[in-house]
Amino acid sequence: MHNSESAVYEQFDDRTQQHEASNLGMWIFLATEIMFFGGVFTGYTVYRNLFMTAFEAGSHLLNARIGALNTVVLIGSSLTMALAVHAAQLGKRKLLMIFIVSTMCLGGVFLYIKFVLEWLHEYHDGLAPGLHWTYAGPQSGHVALFFVFYFILTGIHATHMIVGEGIMAVLLYMAWRGRFSKERYNPIEMFGLYWHFVDIVWIFLFPLLYLLGAHF
Amino acid sequence: MAEHIAPRKLYIFVFLGLLVMTVLTWQIAYIDLGKWNTVVALIIAIFKASLVVTFFMHLRWSHSMIRLVLFAAIFWLAIMITLTVGDFFSRSNEQPWQASYTVSQPMVSSVKR
Amino acid sequence: MSSSEVAITPRVHYLNVDYGIKSWLLTTDHKRIAWMYLMSITFFFAIGGVAATLMRLNLVEPQGLLVEPETYNKLFSTHGIVMVFFFLVPSIPAVLGNFLIPMMLGARDVAFPRLNLLSWYVFMTGGSFVLYALIAGGVDTGWTFYTPLSSMYLNTHVMAAASGIFIAGFSSILTGLNFVVTIHKMRAPGLTWFRLPLFIWAMYASSIIFIIATPVIAISLALIVIERFFHVGIFDPALGGDPILFQHLFWFYSHPAVYVMILPSMGVMSELVTAFSRKKIFGYHFVAFSSVAIAAIGFLVWGHHMFVSGQSIYAGLVFSALSFAVAIPSAVKVFNWTATLYKGSISYEAPMLYALGFIGLFTIGGLTGLYLAATALDQHVHATYFVIAHFHYIMVGGAVMGYMGGIHFWWPKMTGRLYPDGWARVAAIIIFVGFNLTFFPQFILGYLGMPRRYAVYPPEFQTLNVISTAGASILGLGYIIPLIYLAWSARYGAPAGPNPWKATGLEWTTSSPPPTHNFEETPVVTEEPYGYDRIAEEIQVA
């Protein structure tokens, strides 16, 4: 087991400094993530306003019900992640492991729905520009543009989730080996920030991709 | 330690709030509000995101520096979107390449700006 | 072994604490990482320099002396990509910033040493992608990767080069993140924000740009790769996209990136000007906040690269006005350095020669930038050699002069040795002369209408082009000389002692080369920086 002294890296004076530094560092990283997604969002905003009807037509081809379901799944995983951090703060190892596993499972459900029930489906329906595009309605080119943005945005989002699943596997192993304690749970907390950020991105993606225009 | 330990009940309440807002935003999409559909959906999304940031991400108990970082990122994102979109929607004349595209696909001209 | 070496037990410092390739490749010491960056970017500088040399040689003859136009396109693309993304952007931040920030703050290391090492590996991974692209046959998009040329029409190694820059971007992000956290959380007791050296303020400002802007270039290059790979029309008008959108995203990074290159140089300048005029900086707060102002306003001006590319004229007006605004904080800096020199006891050591060169060249580069920010005049000189000359006055006359000055100033700290000052002064003067001879004719060429990026040109431009090429060869010589005497001095130079320049700043209070954790004990700061009045008194007493 690590005592509180050995949990401080040599460049820091104490645990408070270390905690504040890693917290600030993580938030700055999230700021870069905001700008990273922001570049695509900027392109999306421009085209959505230029080609309003085509984007609405594209949006109607997506299944809003599945999107809503996935939103609920991801919000649920955010809750379990918050509870995992909470358990770590209290130093409850078993509870921490349970919540990490449930976060991983919910993330897995999200990815399953995304890949199998959505992407694969869209690919077969000829809604994947560049790979399989058979949409023959009006403004096919601009509807394709909507789907390009749909795949890029959900693709980058899913990539972040897959990375998150990998990190969680490591955290789970570390928790199992008893590497965390009431004094030392920084990695869990920092990862929690990342996971919640991924959740927030989806909170914006859901209305912007699935709910454009009125669905009757 | 400086970190704040929030009661577990709070997280559950936040989760329920997020659930309600998800259902709300989904159901509102079935009502025709014209261009306000997107506005309303985005407002709800901003509320949801603020809930996550404030409670799940502990911003409520964080150093003001952290808030500044978040503010800076959103601020600069707003700059990027505003100035870029500002260009696209203040163009007074059709570009040559746009004109040729419009001819081949007459549908487009009616939706542009 | 001679008797003198036996008599004195060699002091343990960061360079001799450990030997072998592994002790370098796995180090987390910020000073060693700075050295690894120094070696890498010198290598990239050489590649970019060779490309530039070939270009200048080719332009001796109006019909092209050496290469085919296609090869010429690859040469200027190589020069631009390598110099911007693999030399200028990491130059001062990754070398001097890494070496100095913890020392100037009185810290043992940066906040995240392992992340720091990782960022070097990320940088080298990106670099090897670009090297692969060059070896496999080159890339001819120009460093700007404009669409749809880059995404649809060129069959060169665009994807490898774009991926390389994408990856190297994360190195910038990690470095910037590390620096901001370090500056916020690792300052020594008593080192308040307004006691920080101005180099730190400049590095802080450029780190903000790293953090905010770099992700955007990453995503826009990723979009190019996606567009090429899947053949979808994100930026291709034929498939429904808009090429100007790419230019927006690209310049949202690449204009602030110009400030990433010049701001650290300005930080170096504040250190040099004070140290060699033996004076406190004039208007500390103004210099400090002008760095932040440049970083902030620098994000609002990117559209001035797009005045003639189909951007709305109203947007052009706004961007033009904002571009004029960014001149204000830049001018504040120049005025303050000049005022610092006023009535100072100036001495002309090599770093100071670079500093004085910087002030003049940066002023020329900055003022010609105002020409380009004026929408009407830009119609005439856009994409001519006028632009080339302008940004080389900033990038080479500003950023590289600052980098050279900084390297010469802190070399005794990095190696513990002095370099031959006479040679260094000669090299500084050669670089100054060669630089002006290379790039001043290009202002005239551009104003007369010679477009950039062409392998051939009308014969009436030959005289000026030959002068420019002659200047480039002098400039090249000027860069080779320091390489030789600096390498020589690292081994054979006279021992420097902790503070050869009698300069202020925490980095000069520790021994040269510094011990692994920089200071024997954490320093406590009790006064404002640049207390040269006090040092003068001490010297008089002694």
PDB file of N, CA and C in Angstrom, chain C residues 99-139:
ATOM      1  N   PHE C  99      13.838  24.292 -21.023  1.00  0.00           N
ATOM      2  CA  PHE C  99      15.022  24.397 -20.183  1.00  0.00           C
ATOM      3  C   PHE C  99      14.807  25.419 -19.074  1.00  0.00           C
ATOM      4  N   LEU C 100      14.184  26.551 -19.422  1.00  0.00           N
ATOM      5  CA  LEU C 100      14.225  27.691 -18.519  1.00  0.00           C
ATOM      6  C   LEU C 100      13.009  27.843 -17.615  1.00  0.00           C
ATOM      7  N   ILE C 101      11.821  27.426 -18.083  1.00  0.00           N
ATOM      8  CA  ILE C 101      10.632  27.759 -17.298  1.00  0.00           C
ATOM      9  C   ILE C 101      10.733  27.237 -15.860  1.00  0.00           C
ATOM     10  N   PRO C 102      11.045  25.942 -15.656  1.00  0.00           N
ATOM     11  CA  PRO C 102      11.152  25.511 -14.258  1.00  0.00           C
ATOM     12  C   PRO C 102      12.245  26.262 -13.492  1.00  0.00           C
ATOM     13  N   MET C 103      13.348  26.578 -14.175  1.00  0.00           N
ATOM     14  CA  MET C 103      14.433  27.262 -13.461  1.00  0.00           C
ATOM     15  C   MET C 103      14.057  28.690 -13.119  1.00  0.00           C
ATOM     16  N   MET C 104      13.392  29.368 -14.067  1.00  0.00           N
ATOM     17  CA  MET C 104      12.985  30.741 -13.784  1.00  0.00           C
ATOM     18  C   MET C 104      11.935  30.791 -12.687  1.00  0.00           C
ATOM     19  N   LEU C 105      11.185  29.685 -12.523  1.00  0.00           N
ATOM     20  CA  LEU C 105      10.154  29.654 -11.494  1.00  0.00           C
ATOM     21  C   LEU C 105      10.699  29.140 -10.180  1.00  0.00           C
ATOM     22  N   GLY C 106      11.934  28.678 -10.161  1.00  0.00           N
ATOM     23  CA  GLY C 106      12.478  28.087  -8.944  1.00  0.00           C
ATOM     24  C   GLY C 106      11.882  26.727  -8.646  1.00  0.00           C
ATOM     25  N   ALA C 107      11.500  25.982  -9.702  1.00  0.00           N
ATOM     26  CA  ALA C 107      10.880  24.674  -9.509  1.00  0.00           C
ATOM     27  C   ALA C 107      11.886  23.573  -9.802  1.00  0.00           C
ATOM     28  N   ARG C 108      11.561  22.366  -9.349  1.00  0.00           N
ATOM     29  CA  ARG C 108      12.457  21.237  -9.600  1.00  0.00           C
ATOM     30  C   ARG C 108      12.291  20.699 -11.006  1.00  0.00           C
ATOM     31  N   ASP C 109      11.085  20.810 -11.539  1.00  0.00           N
ATOM     32  CA  ASP C 109      10.830  20.313 -12.893  1.00  0.00           C
ATOM     33  C   ASP C 109       9.512  20.919 -13.344  1.00  0.00           C
ATOM     34  N   VAL C 110       9.079  20.584 -14.570  1.00  0.00           N
ATOM     35  CA  VAL C 110       7.751  21.014 -14.992  1.00  0.00           C
ATOM     36  C   VAL C 110       6.717  20.214 -14.209  1.00  0.00           C
ATOM     37  N   ALA C 111       5.444  20.597 -14.355  1.00  0.00           N
ATOM     38  CA  ALA C 111       4.407  19.941 -13.554  1.00  0.00           C
ATOM     39  C   ALA C 111       4.254  18.473 -13.929  1.00  0.00           C
ATOM     40  N   PHE C 112       4.366  18.158 -15.222  1.00  0.00           N
ATOM     41  CA  PHE C 112       4.167  16.775 -15.659  1.00  0.00           C
ATOM     42  C   PHE C 112       5.372  16.315 -16.466  1.00  0.00           C
ATOM     43  N   PRO C 113       6.436  15.853 -15.791  1.00  0.00           N
ATOM     44  CA  PRO C 113       7.675  15.503 -16.512  1.00  0.00           C
ATOM     45  C   PRO C 113       7.485  14.370 -17.510  1.00  0.00           C
ATOM     46  N   ARG C 114       6.675  13.378 -17.168  1.00  0.00           N
ATOM     47  CA  ARG C 114       6.523  12.248 -18.102  1.00  0.00           C
ATOM     48  C   ARG C 114       5.761  12.677 -19.342  1.00  0.00           C
ATOM     49  N   LEU C 115       4.776  13.569 -19.144  1.00  0.00           N
ATOM     50  CA  LEU C 115       4.044  14.118 -20.279  1.00  0.00           C
ATOM     51  C   LEU C 115       4.994  14.900 -21.180  1.00  0.00           C
ATOM     52  N   ASN C 116       5.955  15.555 -20.547  1.00  0.00           N
ATOM     53  CA  ASN C 116       6.943  16.327 -21.276  1.00  0.00           C
ATOM     54  C   ASN C 116       7.764  15.420 -22.187  1.00  0.00           C
ATOM     55  N   LEU C 117       8.189  14.284 -21.644  1.00  0.00           N
ATOM     56  CA  LEU C 117       8.939  13.331 -22.463  1.00  0.00           C
ATOM     57  C   LEU C 117       8.056  12.794 -23.579  1.00  0.00           C
ATOM     58  N   LEU C 118       6.806  12.469 -23.203  1.00  0.00           N
ATOM     59  CA  LEU C 118       5.868  11.954 -24.207  1.00  0.00           C
ATOM     60  C   LEU C 118       5.728  12.933 -25.362  1.00  0.00           C
ATOM     61  N   SER C 119       5.697  14.220 -25.038  1.00  0.00           N
ATOM     62  CA  SER C 119       5.474  15.195 -26.112  1.00  0.00           C
ATOM     63  C   SER C 119       6.654  15.191 -27.085  1.00  0.00           C
ATOM     64  N   TRP C 120       7.854  14.895 -26.579  1.00  0.00           N
ATOM     65  CA  TRP C 120       8.980  14.779 -27.518  1.00  0.00           C
ATOM     66  C   TRP C 120       8.784  13.587 -28.444  1.00  0.00           C
ATOM     67  N   TYR C 121       8.346  12.463 -27.877  1.00  0.00           N
ATOM     68  CA  TYR C 121       8.123  11.284 -28.729  1.00  0.00           C
ATOM     69  C   TYR C 121       7.017  11.532 -29.733  1.00  0.00           C
ATOM     70  N   VAL C 122       5.966  12.218 -29.291  1.00  0.00           N
ATOM     71  CA  VAL C 122       4.884  12.539 -30.215  1.00  0.00           C
ATOM     72  C   VAL C 122       5.412  13.416 -31.337  1.00  0.00           C
ATOM     73  N   PHE C 123       6.242  14.383 -30.961  1.00  0.00           N
ATOM     74  CA  PHE C 123       6.833  15.282 -31.952  1.00  0.00           C
ATOM     75  C   PHE C 123       7.649  14.493 -32.970  1.00  0.00           C
ATOM     76  N   MET C 124       8.459  13.562 -32.480  1.00  0.00           N
ATOM     77  CA  MET C 124       9.311  12.803 -33.389  1.00  0.00           C
ATOM     78  C   MET C 124       8.484  11.863 -34.260  1.00  0.00           C
ATOM     79  N   THR C 125       7.380  11.340 -33.707  1.00  0.00           N
ATOM     80  CA  THR C 125       6.507  10.491 -34.522  1.00  0.00           C
ATOM     81  C   THR C 125       5.937  11.309 -35.680  1.00  0.00           C
ATOM     82  N   GLY C 126       5.419  12.489 -35.347  1.00  0.00           N
ATOM     83  CA  GLY C 126       4.919  13.370 -36.404  1.00  0.00           C
ATOM     84  C   GLY C 126       6.010  13.693 -37.397  1.00  0.00           C
ATOM     85  N   GLY C 127       7.209  13.979 -36.869  1.00  0.00           N
ATOM     86  CA  GLY C 127       8.332  14.299 -37.742  1.00  0.00           C
ATOM     87  C   GLY C 127       8.664  13.153 -38.679  1.00  0.00           C
ATOM     88  N   SER C 128       8.576  11.915 -38.182  1.00  0.00           N
ATOM     89  CA  SER C 128       8.941  10.809 -39.075  1.00  0.00           C
ATOM     90  C   SER C 128       7.886  10.608 -40.159  1.00  0.00           C
ATOM     91  N   PHE C 129       6.626  10.908 -39.858  1.00  0.00           N
ATOM     92  CA  PHE C 129       5.607  10.867 -40.924  1.00  0.00           C
ATOM     93  C   PHE C 129       5.973  11.844 -42.034  1.00  0.00           C
ATOM     94  N   VAL C 130       6.370  13.047 -41.618  1.00  0.00           N
ATOM     95  CA  VAL C 130       6.701  14.060 -42.625  1.00  0.00           C
ATOM     96  C   VAL C 130       7.958  13.645 -43.376  1.00  0.00           C
ATOM     97  N   LEU C 131       8.934  13.114 -42.650  1.00  0.00           N
ATOM     98  CA  LEU C 131      10.148  12.648 -43.322  1.00  0.00           C
ATOM     99  C   LEU C 131       9.813  11.559 -44.324  1.00  0.00           C
ATOM    100  N   TYR C 132       8.912  10.659 -43.916  1.00  0.00           N
ATOM    101  CA  TYR C 132       8.492   9.611 -44.846  1.00  0.00           C
ATOM    102  C   TYR C 132       7.890  10.240 -46.102  1.00  0.00           C
ATOM    103  N   ALA C 133       7.009  11.236 -45.892  1.00  0.00           N
ATOM    104  CA  ALA C 133       6.379  11.888 -47.041  1.00  0.00           C
ATOM    105  C   ALA C 133       7.427  12.493 -47.963  1.00  0.00           C
ATOM    106  N   LEU C 134       8.493  13.050 -47.364  1.00  0.00           N
ATOM    107  CA  LEU C 134       9.531  13.674 -48.185  1.00  0.00           C
ATOM    108  C   LEU C 134      10.321  12.625 -48.945  1.00  0.00           C
ATOM    109  N   ILE C 135      10.692  11.556 -48.242  1.00  0.00           N
ATOM    110  CA  ILE C 135      11.518  10.539 -48.885  1.00  0.00           C
ATOM    111  C   ILE C 135      10.716   9.802 -49.945  1.00  0.00           C
ATOM    112  N   ALA C 136       9.444   9.548 -49.653  1.00  0.00           N
ATOM    113  CA  ALA C 136       8.637   8.771 -50.591  1.00  0.00           C
ATOM    114  C   ALA C 136       8.346   9.530 -51.872  1.00  0.00           C
ATOM    115  N   GLY C 137       8.631  10.835 -51.913  1.00  0.00           N
ATOM    116  CA  GLY C 137       8.393  11.554 -53.157  1.00  0.00           C
ATOM    117  C   GLY C 137       7.913  12.972 -52.969  1.00  0.00           C
ATOM    118  N   GLY C 138       7.749  13.377 -51.727  1.00  0.00           N
ATOM    119  CA  GLY C 138       7.454  14.768 -51.469  1.00  0.00           C
ATOM    120  C   GLY C 138       5.980  15.085 -51.502  1.00  0.00           C
ATOM    121  N   VAL C 139       5.691  16.321 -51.132  1.00  0.00           N
ATOM    122  CA  VAL C 139       4.319  16.793 -51.098  1.00  0.00           C
ATOM    123  C   VAL C 139       4.349  18.194 -51.695  1.00  0.00           C
TER     124      VAL C 139
END
